[in-house]
PDB file of C-alpha atoms and ligand atoms in Angstrom:
ATOM      1  CA  MET A   1     -26.865  -2.244  -8.459  1.00  0.00           C
ATOM      2  CA  LYS A   2     -24.390  -0.014  -7.071  1.00  0.00           C
ATOM      3  CA  LYS A   3     -21.385   1.218  -8.318  1.00  0.00           C
ATOM      4  CA  ALA A   4     -18.240   1.273  -6.500  1.00  0.00           C
ATOM      5  CA  LEU A   5     -14.616   2.517  -7.422  1.00  0.00           C
ATOM      6  CA  ILE A   6     -11.601   1.058  -5.402  1.00  0.00           C
ATOM      7  CA  THR A   7      -8.370   3.034  -5.491  1.00  0.00           C
ATOM      8  CA  GLY A   8      -5.876   0.351  -5.690  1.00  0.00           C
ATOM      9  CA  ALA A   9      -7.784  -2.421  -6.239  1.00  0.00           C
ATOM     10  CA  THR A  10      -4.822  -4.380  -7.856  1.00  0.00           C
ATOM     11  CA  ASP A  11      -3.155  -5.751  -4.804  1.00  0.00           C
ATOM     12  CA  GLY A  12      -3.348  -6.614  -0.838  1.00  0.00           C
ATOM     13  CA  ILE A  13      -6.266  -4.754   1.186  1.00  0.00           C
ATOM     14  CA  GLY A  14      -8.071  -2.914  -2.663  1.00  0.00           C
ATOM     15  CA  ARG A  15      -7.554  -6.420  -4.508  1.00  0.00           C
ATOM     16  CA  GLU A  16     -10.052  -8.582  -1.419  1.00  0.00           C
ATOM     17  CA  ILE A  17     -12.323  -5.374  -0.926  1.00  0.00           C
ATOM     18  CA  VAL A  18     -13.615  -5.764  -4.669  1.00  0.00           C
ATOM     19  CA  LYS A  19     -13.426  -9.706  -4.344  1.00  0.00           C
ATOM     20  CA  GLU A  20     -15.748  -9.091  -1.112  1.00  0.00           C
ATOM     21  CA  LEU A  21     -18.315  -6.393  -3.197  1.00  0.00           C
ATOM     22  CA  ALA A  22     -18.000  -8.594  -6.597  1.00  0.00           C
ATOM     23  CA  ASN A  23     -19.434 -11.314  -4.333  1.00  0.00           C
ATOM     24  CA  ARG A  24     -22.028  -9.078  -2.872  1.00  0.00           C
ATOM     25  CA  ASP A  25     -22.970  -7.979  -6.150  1.00  0.00           C
ATOM     26  CA  TYR A  26     -21.528  -4.363  -6.740  1.00  0.00           C
ATOM     27  CA  SER A  27     -21.080  -3.315 -10.031  1.00  0.00           C
ATOM     28  CA  LEU A  28     -17.400  -2.056  -9.629  1.00  0.00           C
ATOM     29  CA  ILE A  29     -14.323  -0.356 -10.939  1.00  0.00           C
ATOM     30  CA  ILE A  30     -10.828  -1.015 -10.450  1.00  0.00           C
ATOM     31  CA  HIS A  31      -8.456   1.344 -10.410  1.00  0.00           C
ATOM     32  CA  GLY A  32      -4.873  -0.060 -10.567  1.00  0.00           C
ATOM     33  CA  ARG A  33      -1.799   1.480 -11.812  1.00  0.00           C
ATOM     34  CA  ASN A  34      -0.631  -1.101 -13.733  1.00  0.00           C
ATOM     35  CA  ARG A  35      -3.277  -2.654 -16.693  1.00  0.00           C
ATOM     36  CA  GLU A  36      -1.748  -6.034 -16.348  1.00  0.00           C
ATOM     37  CA  LYS A  37      -1.948  -6.556 -12.644  1.00  0.00           C
ATOM     38  CA  ALA A  38      -5.699  -4.668 -13.123  1.00  0.00           C
ATOM     39  CA  ALA A  39      -6.582  -7.621 -15.713  1.00  0.00           C
ATOM     40  CA  LYS A  40      -5.566 -10.634 -13.516  1.00  0.00           C
ATOM     41  CA  VAL A  41      -8.074  -9.481 -10.588  1.00  0.00           C
ATOM     42  CA  VAL A  42     -10.578  -9.089 -13.070  1.00  0.00           C
ATOM     43  CA  ALA A  43     -10.133 -12.502 -14.885  1.00  0.00           C
ATOM     44  CA  GLU A  44      -9.751 -13.194 -11.285  1.00  0.00           C
ATOM     45  CA  LEU A  45     -13.396 -12.051 -10.224  1.00  0.00           C
ATOM     46  CA  LYS A  46     -14.903 -13.309 -13.501  1.00  0.00           C
ATOM     47  CA  LYS A  47     -14.242 -17.160 -12.428  1.00  0.00           C
ATOM     48  CA  THR A  48     -17.038 -16.553  -9.548  1.00  0.00           C
ATOM     49  CA  ASN A  49     -19.253 -13.264 -11.122  1.00  0.00           C
ATOM     50  CA  ASN A  50     -18.747 -13.013 -14.180  1.00  0.00           C
ATOM     51  CA  ARG A  51     -19.967  -9.352 -15.077  1.00  0.00           C
ATOM     52  CA  ASP A  52     -18.992  -5.754 -16.445  1.00  0.00           C
ATOM     53  CA  TYR A  53     -15.954  -4.701 -14.832  1.00  0.00           C
ATOM     54  CA  ASN A  54     -14.266  -1.102 -15.707  1.00  0.00           C
ATOM     55  CA  ILE A  55     -11.012  -0.828 -15.604  1.00  0.00           C
ATOM     56  CA  GLU A  56      -9.617   2.625 -14.299  1.00  0.00           C
ATOM     57  CA  ILE A  57      -5.919   2.770 -14.583  1.00  0.00           C
ATOM     58  CA  ALA A  58      -3.968   5.935 -13.573  1.00  0.00           C
ATOM     59  CA  ASP A  59      -0.658   6.525 -11.800  1.00  0.00           C
ATOM     60  CA  LEU A  60      -1.703   8.427  -8.654  1.00  0.00           C
ATOM     61  CA  GLU A  61       1.639   9.905  -8.783  1.00  0.00           C
ATOM     62  CA  SER A  62       0.781  11.953 -11.518  1.00  0.00           C
ATOM     63  CA  GLN A  63      -2.001  15.474 -10.654  1.00  0.00           C
ATOM     64  CA  LEU A  64      -2.971  14.957 -15.112  1.00  0.00           C
ATOM     65  CA  GLU A  65      -3.677  11.011 -14.556  1.00  0.00           C
ATOM     66  CA  VAL A  66      -6.015  11.234 -11.919  1.00  0.00           C
ATOM     67  CA  TYR A  67      -7.995  14.283 -13.196  1.00  0.00           C
ATOM     68  CA  GLN A  68      -7.892  12.784 -16.544  1.00  0.00           C
ATOM     69  CA  MET A  69      -8.967   9.984 -14.637  1.00  0.00           C
ATOM     70  CA  ALA A  70     -12.255  11.410 -13.133  1.00  0.00           C
ATOM     71  CA  GLU A  71     -13.112  12.858 -16.581  1.00  0.00           C
ATOM     72  CA  ARG A  72     -13.655   9.338 -18.004  1.00  0.00           C
ATOM     73  CA  ILE A  73     -15.551   8.773 -14.757  1.00  0.00           C
ATOM     74  CA  LYS A  74     -17.166  11.428 -14.916  1.00  0.00           C
ATOM     75  CA  SER A  75     -18.847  11.278 -18.296  1.00  0.00           C
ATOM     76  CA  SER A  76     -19.486   7.871 -18.395  1.00  0.00           C
ATOM     77  CA  GLN A  77     -20.881   6.810 -15.149  1.00  0.00           C
ATOM     78  CA  LYS A  78     -23.793   8.769 -13.938  1.00  0.00           C
ATOM     79  CA  LYS A  79     -23.015   7.549 -10.295  1.00  0.00           C
ATOM     80  CA  VAL A  80     -20.856   6.430  -8.291  1.00  0.00           C
ATOM     81  CA  ASP A  81     -22.769   5.142  -4.910  1.00  0.00           C
ATOM     82  CA  ILE A  82     -18.847   3.945  -3.264  1.00  0.00           C
ATOM     83  CA  LEU A  83     -15.684   5.886  -3.525  1.00  0.00           C
ATOM     84  CA  ILE A  84     -12.740   3.323  -1.508  1.00  0.00           C
ATOM     85  CA  ASN A  85      -9.851   6.123  -1.130  1.00  0.00           C
ATOM     86  CA  ASN A  86      -7.367   2.766  -0.849  1.00  0.00           C
ATOM     87  CA  ALA A  87      -4.568   3.156  -2.614  1.00  0.00           C
ATOM     88  CA  GLY A  88      -1.411   3.461  -0.428  1.00  0.00           C
ATOM     89  CA  THR A  89       2.382   3.438  -0.562  1.00  0.00           C
ATOM     90  CA  TYR A  90       5.878   3.779   2.070  1.00  0.00           C
ATOM     91  CA  GLN A  91       8.359   5.242   0.318  1.00  0.00           C
ATOM     92  CA  GLN A  92      12.327   4.012   2.204  1.00  0.00           C
ATOM     93  CA  ASN A  93      13.506   7.426   0.543  1.00  0.00           C
ATOM     94  CA  PHE A  94      12.600  10.504  -0.723  1.00  0.00           C
ATOM     95  CA  LYS A  95      10.637  10.954  -3.631  1.00  0.00           C
ATOM     96  CA  TYR A  96       9.253  13.648  -5.738  1.00  0.00           C
ATOM     97  CA  SER A  97       5.810  12.559  -7.279  1.00  0.00           C
ATOM     98  CA  GLN A  98       5.926  14.034 -10.806  1.00  0.00           C
ATOM     99  CA  ASP A  99       3.621  17.125  -9.855  1.00  0.00           C
ATOM    100  CA  LYS A 100       6.787  17.635  -7.050  1.00  0.00           C
ATOM    101  CA  ILE A 101       5.356  16.747  -4.609  1.00  0.00           C
ATOM    102  CA  GLU A 102       7.003  14.368  -2.215  1.00  0.00           C
ATOM    103  CA  LYS A 103       5.748  10.555  -3.308  1.00  0.00           C
ATOM    104  CA  THR A 104       4.192   9.369  -0.550  1.00  0.00           C
ATOM    105  CA  LEU A 105       1.769  12.236   0.486  1.00  0.00           C
ATOM    106  CA  ALA A 106       0.891  12.995  -3.243  1.00  0.00           C
ATOM    107  CA  VAL A 107      -0.053   8.746  -3.674  1.00  0.00           C
ATOM    108  CA  ASN A 108      -2.071   8.414   0.058  1.00  0.00           C
ATOM    109  CA  PHE A 109      -3.630  11.579   0.294  1.00  0.00           C
ATOM    110  CA  HIS A 110      -3.611  14.285  -2.396  1.00  0.00           C
ATOM    111  CA  SER A 111      -4.155  12.243  -4.642  1.00  0.00           C
ATOM    112  CA  HIS A 112      -7.626  10.870  -3.777  1.00  0.00           C
ATOM    113  CA  PHE A 113      -7.884  15.349  -2.908  1.00  0.00           C
ATOM    114  CA  ILE A 114      -8.621  15.590  -5.844  1.00  0.00           C
ATOM    115  CA  LEU A 115     -10.365  12.590  -7.417  1.00  0.00           C
ATOM    116  CA  THR A 116     -12.786  12.886  -4.784  1.00  0.00           C
ATOM    117  CA  LEU A 117     -13.597  16.259  -5.090  1.00  0.00           C
ATOM    118  CA  PHE A 118     -14.309  15.781  -9.312  1.00  0.00           C
ATOM    119  CA  LEU A 119     -16.533  12.662  -8.357  1.00  0.00           C
ATOM    120  CA  LEU A 120     -18.370  14.388  -5.531  1.00  0.00           C
ATOM    121  CA  LYS A 121     -21.363  15.531  -8.050  1.00  0.00           C
ATOM    122  CA  ASN A 122     -21.758  12.173  -9.534  1.00  0.00           C
ATOM    123  CA  ILE A 123     -21.185  10.194  -5.820  1.00  0.00           C
ATOM    124  CA  GLN A 124     -24.387  12.795  -4.911  1.00  0.00           C
ATOM    125  CA  ASN A 125     -26.789  10.856  -7.702  1.00  0.00           C
ATOM    126  CA  SER A 126     -26.523   7.884  -5.214  1.00  0.00           C
ATOM    127  CA  ASN A 127     -29.435   7.443  -2.956  1.00  0.00           C
ATOM    128  CA  ASP A 128     -26.396   6.269   0.208  1.00  0.00           C
ATOM    129  CA  PRO A 129     -23.626   7.500  -1.411  1.00  0.00           C
ATOM    130  CA  ARG A 130     -20.576   7.128   0.745  1.00  0.00           C
ATOM    131  CA  ILE A 131     -16.694   7.304   0.618  1.00  0.00           C
ATOM    132  CA  ILE A 132     -14.764   5.551   2.681  1.00  0.00           C
ATOM    133  CA  ASN A 133     -10.481   6.913   3.013  1.00  0.00           C
ATOM    134  CA  VAL A 134      -8.716   3.740   3.845  1.00  0.00           C
ATOM    135  CA  SER A 135      -6.226   5.685   6.498  1.00  0.00           C
ATOM    136  CA  SER A 136      -3.896   4.066   9.849  1.00  0.00           C
ATOM    137  CA  ILE A 137      -3.354   3.469  13.531  1.00  0.00           C
ATOM    138  CA  SER A 138       0.020   4.825  12.283  1.00  0.00           C
ATOM    139  CA  HIS A 139      -1.183   8.892  11.869  1.00  0.00           C
ATOM    140  CA  SER A 140       0.565  12.060  13.527  1.00  0.00           C
ATOM    141  CA  SER A 141      -0.296  13.501  16.223  1.00  0.00           C
ATOM    142  CA  LYS A 142       1.883  16.888  15.543  1.00  0.00           C
ATOM    143  CA  ILE A 143       1.986  17.807  11.528  1.00  0.00           C
ATOM    144  CA  ASP A 144       3.853  20.773   9.721  1.00  0.00           C
ATOM    145  CA  LEU A 145       1.185  21.420   7.310  1.00  0.00           C
ATOM    146  CA  ASN A 146       4.489  23.567   5.033  1.00  0.00           C
ATOM    147  CA  ASP A 147       6.508  21.026   5.498  1.00  0.00           C
ATOM    148  CA  ILE A 148       4.789  17.978   4.097  1.00  0.00           C
ATOM    149  CA  TRP A 149       5.409  18.956   0.367  1.00  0.00           C
ATOM    150  CA  GLU A 150       8.847  18.920   0.665  1.00  0.00           C
ATOM    151  CA  PRO A 151      10.126  17.999   3.942  1.00  0.00           C
ATOM    152  CA  LYS A 152      13.588  19.117   5.106  1.00  0.00           C
ATOM    153  CA  ASN A 153      15.026  15.865   7.203  1.00  0.00           C
ATOM    154  CA  TYR A 154      13.164  13.563   5.667  1.00  0.00           C
ATOM    155  CA  ASP A 155      11.842  10.177   7.424  1.00  0.00           C
ATOM    156  CA  ALA A 156       9.919   7.588   5.623  1.00  0.00           C
ATOM    157  CA  MET A 157       7.660   6.837   8.178  1.00  0.00           C
ATOM    158  CA  LYS A 158       6.875  10.378   9.593  1.00  0.00           C
ATOM    159  CA  ALA A 159       5.972  10.620   6.070  1.00  0.00           C
ATOM    160  CA  TYR A 160       3.585   7.863   6.178  1.00  0.00           C
ATOM    161  CA  LYS A 161       2.089   8.814   9.159  1.00  0.00           C
ATOM    162  CA  ASP A 162       1.520  12.518   8.492  1.00  0.00           C
ATOM    163  CA  SER A 163      -0.004  10.911   5.081  1.00  0.00           C
ATOM    164  CA  LYS A 164      -2.585   9.526   6.960  1.00  0.00           C
ATOM    165  CA  THR A 165      -3.119  12.263   9.285  1.00  0.00           C
ATOM    166  CA  ALA A 166      -4.305  14.408   6.376  1.00  0.00           C
ATOM    167  CA  MET A 167      -6.431  11.808   5.259  1.00  0.00           C
ATOM    168  CA  ASN A 168      -8.402  11.982   8.430  1.00  0.00           C
ATOM    169  CA  LEU A 169      -8.257  15.726   8.532  1.00  0.00           C
ATOM    170  CA  PHE A 170      -9.392  15.732   4.863  1.00  0.00           C
ATOM    171  CA  THR A 171     -12.563  13.704   5.691  1.00  0.00           C
ATOM    172  CA  PHE A 172     -13.572  15.268   8.475  1.00  0.00           C
ATOM    173  CA  LYS A 173     -13.401  18.650   7.101  1.00  0.00           C
ATOM    174  CA  LEU A 174     -15.276  17.009   3.721  1.00  0.00           C
ATOM    175  CA  ALA A 175     -18.043  15.523   6.460  1.00  0.00           C
ATOM    176  CA  ARG A 176     -18.802  19.198   8.280  1.00  0.00           C
ATOM    177  CA  LEU A 177     -19.356  20.145   4.497  1.00  0.00           C
ATOM    178  CA  TYR A 178     -21.426  17.280   3.292  1.00  0.00           C
ATOM    179  CA  GLN A 179     -23.264  16.554   6.302  1.00  0.00           C
ATOM    180  CA  ASN A 180     -26.705  14.873   5.452  1.00  0.00           C
ATOM    181  CA  LYS A 181     -25.767  14.562   1.588  1.00  0.00           C
ATOM    182  CA  ILE A 182     -22.720  12.109   1.648  1.00  0.00           C
ATOM    183  CA  ALA A 183     -21.639   9.249   4.493  1.00  0.00           C
ATOM    184  CA  ILE A 184     -17.573   9.792   4.552  1.00  0.00           C
ATOM    185  CA  ASN A 185     -15.388   8.072   7.262  1.00  0.00           C
ATOM    186  CA  CYS A 186     -11.686   7.033   7.499  1.00  0.00           C
ATOM    187  CA  LEU A 187     -10.485   3.848   8.657  1.00  0.00           C
ATOM    188  CA  ASP A 188      -7.665   2.074   9.831  1.00  0.00           C
ATOM    189  CA  PRO A 189      -7.800  -1.657   8.407  1.00  0.00           C
ATOM    190  CA  GLY A 190      -5.887  -3.477  10.469  1.00  0.00           C
ATOM    191  CA  VAL A 191      -1.992  -4.982  10.081  1.00  0.00           C
ATOM    192  CA  ILE A 192      -2.181  -6.832   6.664  1.00  0.00           C
ATOM    193  CA  ASP A 193       0.172  -8.357   5.010  1.00  0.00           C
ATOM    194  CA  THR A 194       1.049  -6.323   2.386  1.00  0.00           C
ATOM    195  CA  LYS A 195       3.863  -4.731   0.506  1.00  0.00           C
ATOM    196  CA  VAL A 196       3.261  -1.537   2.688  1.00  0.00           C
ATOM    197  CA  LEU A 197       3.429  -3.498   5.605  1.00  0.00           C
ATOM    198  CA  ARG A 198       6.295  -5.726   4.413  1.00  0.00           C
ATOM    199  CA  ARG A 199       8.268  -2.023   3.263  1.00  0.00           C
ATOM    200  CA  GLY A 200       7.314  -0.171   6.370  1.00  0.00           C
ATOM    201  CA  TRP A 201       7.241  -2.727   9.291  1.00  0.00           C
ATOM    202  CA  SER A 202       8.798  -5.462  10.262  1.00  0.00           C
ATOM    203  CA  LEU A 203       5.685  -7.329  11.080  1.00  0.00           C
ATOM    204  CA  ASN A 204       3.889 -10.210   9.951  1.00  0.00           C
ATOM    205  CA  GLY A 205       0.798  -8.789   9.490  1.00  0.00           C
ATOM    206  CA  SER A 206      -2.722 -10.917   9.373  1.00  0.00           C
ATOM    207  CA  PRO A 207      -4.168 -12.540   5.738  1.00  0.00           C
ATOM    208  CA  ALA A 208      -5.092  -9.591   3.270  1.00  0.00           C
ATOM    209  CA  GLU A 209      -8.627 -10.323   3.396  1.00  0.00           C
ATOM    210  CA  ASN A 210      -9.025  -8.988   6.865  1.00  0.00           C
ATOM    211  CA  GLY A 211      -7.881  -5.801   6.568  1.00  0.00           C
ATOM    212  CA  ALA A 212     -11.375  -5.624   3.906  1.00  0.00           C
ATOM    213  CA  ILE A 213     -13.865  -6.022   6.695  1.00  0.00           C
ATOM    214  CA  THR A 214     -13.627  -2.293   7.878  1.00  0.00           C
ATOM    215  CA  PRO A 215     -13.628  -0.848   4.111  1.00  0.00           C
ATOM    216  CA  VAL A 216     -16.365  -2.924   3.496  1.00  0.00           C
ATOM    217  CA  TYR A 217     -18.643  -2.859   6.638  1.00  0.00           C
ATOM    218  CA  LEU A 218     -18.609   1.283   5.559  1.00  0.00           C
ATOM    219  CA  ALA A 219     -19.306   0.521   2.908  1.00  0.00           C
ATOM    220  CA  ASP A 220     -22.107  -2.202   2.544  1.00  0.00           C
ATOM    221  CA  SER A 221     -23.963  -2.195   6.087  1.00  0.00           C
ATOM    222  CA  GLU A 222     -27.082  -0.992   6.497  1.00  0.00           C
ATOM    223  CA  LYS A 223     -25.978  -0.069  10.426  1.00  0.00           C
ATOM    224  CA  VAL A 224     -23.374   2.821   9.065  1.00  0.00           C
ATOM    225  CA  LYS A 225     -26.064   4.197   6.493  1.00  0.00           C
ATOM    226  CA  GLY A 226     -25.575   8.173   6.693  1.00  0.00           C
ATOM    227  CA  GLU A 227     -23.281   7.443   9.602  1.00  0.00           C
ATOM    228  CA  THR A 228     -20.493  10.366   8.781  1.00  0.00           C
ATOM    229  CA  GLY A 229     -17.548  12.298   9.592  1.00  0.00           C
ATOM    230  CA  ASN A 230     -15.777   9.068  12.000  1.00  0.00           C
ATOM    231  CA  TYR A 231     -12.690   6.921  12.439  1.00  0.00           C
ATOM    232  CA  TYR A 232     -13.263   3.373  12.237  1.00  0.00           C
ATOM    233  CA  ILE A 233     -11.600   0.839  13.766  1.00  0.00           C
ATOM    234  CA  ASN A 234     -12.183  -3.134  13.470  1.00  0.00           C
ATOM    235  CA  LYS A 235     -15.848  -1.773  12.408  1.00  0.00           C
ATOM    236  CA  ARG A 236     -15.913   0.502  15.287  1.00  0.00           C
ATOM    237  CA  LYS A 237     -16.123   4.255  15.672  1.00  0.00           C
ATOM    238  CA  SER A 238     -12.716   4.652  17.352  1.00  0.00           C
ATOM    239  CA  LYS A 239     -10.348   8.401  17.904  1.00  0.00           C
ATOM    240  CA  PRO A 240      -7.782   9.274  15.804  1.00  0.00           C
ATOM    241  CA  ALA A 241      -4.770  11.812  17.171  1.00  0.00           C
ATOM    242  CA  SER A 242      -6.757  15.311  18.379  1.00  0.00           C
ATOM    243  CA  ILE A 243      -5.166  17.188  15.972  1.00  0.00           C
ATOM    244  CA  THR A 244      -7.490  15.671  12.850  1.00  0.00           C
ATOM    245  CA  TYR A 245     -10.612  17.078  14.581  1.00  0.00           C
ATOM    246  CA  ASP A 246      -8.986  20.838  14.408  1.00  0.00           C
ATOM    247  CA  LYS A 247     -10.876  22.605  12.021  1.00  0.00           C
ATOM    248  CA  ASP A 248      -8.824  25.634  11.116  1.00  0.00           C
ATOM    249  CA  LEU A 249      -5.704  22.941  10.496  1.00  0.00           C
ATOM    250  CA  GLN A 250      -8.806  21.059   8.327  1.00  0.00           C
ATOM    251  CA  ASP A 251      -8.778  24.450   6.869  1.00  0.00           C
ATOM    252  CA  GLN A 252      -5.052  24.930   6.271  1.00  0.00           C
ATOM    253  CA  LEU A 253      -4.439  21.496   4.876  1.00  0.00           C
ATOM    254  CA  TRP A 254      -7.881  21.784   2.303  1.00  0.00           C
ATOM    255  CA  ASN A 255      -6.657  25.149   1.246  1.00  0.00           C
ATOM    256  CA  LYS A 256      -3.235  24.101   0.454  1.00  0.00           C
ATOM    257  CA  SER A 257      -4.042  21.424  -1.270  1.00  0.00           C
ATOM    258  CA  ILE A 258      -5.718  23.642  -3.695  1.00  0.00           C
ATOM    259  CA  GLU A 259      -3.152  25.518  -3.835  1.00  0.00           C
ATOM    260  CA  MET A 260      -0.480  22.221  -4.449  1.00  0.00           C
ATOM    261  CA  ILE A 261      -1.831  22.234  -7.681  1.00  0.00           C
ATOM    262  CA  LYS A 262       0.010  22.186  -9.813  1.00  0.00           C
ATOM    263  CA  HIS A 263      -1.738  22.385 -12.936  1.00  0.00           C
ATOM    264  CA  GLN A 264      -4.031  25.589 -14.013  1.00  0.00           C
ATOM    265  CA  GLU A 265      -6.563  23.878 -15.760  1.00  0.00           C
ATOM    266  CA  ILE A 266      -6.859  21.669 -12.722  1.00  0.00           C
ATOM    267  CA  LYS A 267      -6.756  24.133 -10.367  1.00  0.00           C
ATOM    268  CA  SER A 268      -9.130  26.299 -11.800  1.00  0.00           C
ATOM    269  CA  ALA A 269     -12.011  23.447 -12.227  1.00  0.00           C
ATOM    270  CA  ILE A 270     -11.237  22.869  -8.883  1.00  0.00           C
ATOM    271  CA  LYS A 271     -11.478  25.973  -7.223  1.00  0.00           C
ATOM    272  CA  LYS A 272     -15.277  26.139  -9.249  1.00  0.00           C
ATOM    273  CA  ILE A 273     -16.458  23.148  -7.693  1.00  0.00           C
ATOM    274  CA  ILE A 274     -15.203  24.172  -4.817  1.00  0.00           C
ATOM    275  CA  ASN A 275     -17.181  27.379  -5.116  1.00  0.00           C
ATOM    276  CA  GLN A 276     -20.507  25.108  -5.137  1.00  0.00           C
ATOM    277  CA  VAL A 277     -19.368  23.192  -2.234  1.00  0.00           C
ATOM    278  CA  GLU A 278     -18.190  26.066   0.857  1.00  0.00           C
ATOM    279  CA  TYR A 279     -20.844  27.742   2.392  1.00  0.00           C
TER     280      TYR A 279
HETATM  281  N1  NAP B   1      -0.700  -3.170   5.756  1.00  0.00           N
HETATM  282  C1  NAP B   1      -1.582  -2.856   6.369  1.00  0.00           C
HETATM  283  O1  NAP B   1      -1.407  -3.362   7.913  1.00  0.00           O
HETATM  284  C2  NAP B   1      -1.741  -1.573   6.648  1.00  0.00           C
HETATM  285  C3  NAP B   1      -1.856  -0.113   7.490  1.00  0.00           C
HETATM  286  C4  NAP B   1      -2.789   0.682   7.752  1.00  0.00           C
HETATM  287  C5  NAP B   1      -2.747   0.891   6.427  1.00  0.00           C
HETATM  288  N2  NAP B   1      -3.023   0.240   5.334  1.00  0.00           N
HETATM  289  C6  NAP B   1      -3.268   1.186   4.446  1.00  0.00           C
HETATM  290  O2  NAP B   1      -3.870   0.272   3.312  1.00  0.00           O
HETATM  291  C7  NAP B   1      -4.724   0.928   2.096  1.00  0.00           C
HETATM  292  C8  NAP B   1      -3.495  -0.392   0.960  1.00  0.00           C
HETATM  293  O3  NAP B   1      -2.789  -1.260   1.357  1.00  0.00           O
HETATM  294  P1  NAP B   1      -1.876  -2.336   1.503  1.00  0.00           P
HETATM  295  O4  NAP B   1      -1.743  -2.341   2.679  1.00  0.00           O
HETATM  296  O5  NAP B   1      -2.866  -3.211   0.500  1.00  0.00           O
HETATM  297  O6  NAP B   1      -0.913  -1.995   0.413  1.00  0.00           O
HETATM  298  P2  NAP B   1      -0.834  -3.137  -1.235  1.00  0.00           P
HETATM  299  O7  NAP B   1      -0.681  -4.475  -0.844  1.00  0.00           O
HETATM  300  O8  NAP B   1       1.074  -2.202  -1.841  1.00  0.00           O
HETATM  301  O9  NAP B   1      -1.317  -1.355  -2.471  1.00  0.00           O
HETATM  302  C9  NAP B   1      -1.577  -0.584  -2.829  1.00  0.00           C
HETATM  303  C10 NAP B   1      -2.069  -0.262  -2.986  1.00  0.00           C
HETATM  304  O10 NAP B   1      -2.087   1.077  -3.624  1.00  0.00           O
HETATM  305  C11 NAP B   1      -1.532   0.324  -5.285  1.00  0.00           C
HETATM  306  N3  NAP B   1      -0.940   1.923  -5.461  1.00  0.00           N
HETATM  307  C12 NAP B   1       0.693   2.127  -5.296  1.00  0.00           C
HETATM  308  N4  NAP B   1       1.111   3.274  -5.518  1.00  0.00           N
HETATM  309  C13 NAP B   1       0.098   4.034  -6.339  1.00  0.00           C
HETATM  310  C14 NAP B   1       0.176   4.760  -7.835  1.00  0.00           C
HETATM  311  N5  NAP B   1       0.912   5.262  -7.808  1.00  0.00           N
HETATM  312  N6  NAP B   1      -0.713   4.726  -8.381  1.00  0.00           N
HETATM  313  C15 NAP B   1      -1.886   4.053  -8.370  1.00  0.00           C
HETATM  314  N7  NAP B   1      -1.927   2.999  -7.832  1.00  0.00           N
HETATM  315  C16 NAP B   1      -0.857   3.042  -6.381  1.00  0.00           C
HETATM  316  C17 NAP B   1      -0.769  -1.176  -5.376  1.00  0.00           C
HETATM  317  O11 NAP B   1      -0.980  -0.428  -7.151  1.00  0.00           O
HETATM  318  P3  NAP B   1       0.237  -2.008  -7.474  1.00  0.00           P
HETATM  319  O12 NAP B   1      -0.534  -3.069  -7.677  1.00  0.00           O
HETATM  320  O13 NAP B   1       0.533  -1.324  -8.549  1.00  0.00           O
HETATM  321  O14 NAP B   1       1.286  -2.029  -6.376  1.00  0.00           O
HETATM  322  C18 NAP B   1      -1.695  -1.377  -4.614  1.00  0.00           C
HETATM  323  O15 NAP B   1      -2.553  -1.185  -4.706  1.00  0.00           O
HETATM  324  C19 NAP B   1      -3.395   1.645   1.525  1.00  0.00           C
HETATM  325  O16 NAP B   1      -3.528   3.341   1.767  1.00  0.00           O
HETATM  326  C20 NAP B   1      -2.552   1.926   3.635  1.00  0.00           C
HETATM  327  O17 NAP B   1      -2.020   2.750   3.604  1.00  0.00           O
HETATM  328  C21 NAP B   1      -1.870  -0.821   4.931  1.00  0.00           C
END
C-alpha cells in the first residue's frame, strides 16, 4: 500500500484530498496544526475506510515544529511515496511567524521547503515517488527575494502571490536536481470555496472536492508517472509566470531559504542533506 503525507489535511482542499486517497487504498499521514480537527477528519475517514491513519501535528509557522515532525516521520516511516505540500494561509495583516519571517511565506512556502528536504530520502525509497506542491494561479510575475521575508510595505495579496511564486521556483529547482528520481510538480487547484478564498477574494468558489481533482491526479494517475517539473491547471500542463523558470532566481531562492533557517541545528542538518543532493 502506498503511503501519502498531506499537509493541511484538516480543512478545505487537503481534507478532500485525503478522503479521495482513502477511497483509493492509500495509507495516510494526516497533517494539521490542531489535533482535535485532525482527529475529526480521521473519524470521518474511518466511517468508510476503517484502517490506521497517522496524525502529525505541527504548526508550520514554527521551523522547530516542522523539523520535529520531519524527524518523527523519518524514524517511523521507511518510505513516503507521495508528499502533497498543500497547507496554506492568507494573512490580511502583516504578522511574523515564530521565527520572524512574514507568516504567509513561512507557512505556504518555507515550511514546505524544510519538510521536503528532510523527507527526500524516505521519498526516494518509493518505487513511484511523487512530490506535489499546491501553488496558485495567483502568483507574482516579478519578485524581490530580499524583501519577501520581511516586506517593507505589507500587501496581503502580494505576500500570498509571492509565496506561490516561491513554491513554483522551488518545484522547478528540485525537479531539476531530482530528474529521473522523483516526480515533482506544482499546480493550481482552481477557485475553491475555502477559508483561503474567503479571506483573500470576494468570490464564490466551487466545492472543496473540486480542488482535490488535480492534486489527486498528480499523486495517483499512471498517466503522469515520472512526469516532472511541470505546473498543472485542471489536470493539464500549463505555464506559470516565466520568472519561475529562471534558474538563477531558483538558485537565489534556494540559498536564501537556507539562510533563513533560524535554528543552527536545523540549518546544519539541511546543509548536510543539500551537500548530498547538489551536484
Ligand atoms: N481555495 C482556493 O481557491 C485556492 C486557490 C489556489 C490555491 N489554493 C491553495 O490550496 C491550499 C489549500 O488551501 P485551502 O483553500 O483548502 O484553504 P483552507 O481550507 O484554509 O485549508 C488550509 C489548510 O492549511 C492548514 N494551515 C494553515 N495554516 C497553518 C499553519 N500555520 N500550520 C499548519 N497548518 C496550517 C489549515 O489548518 P486549519 O484546519 O487548522 O485551519 C488547513 O488544513 C493552499 O496552499 C492554498 O493557498 C487555494
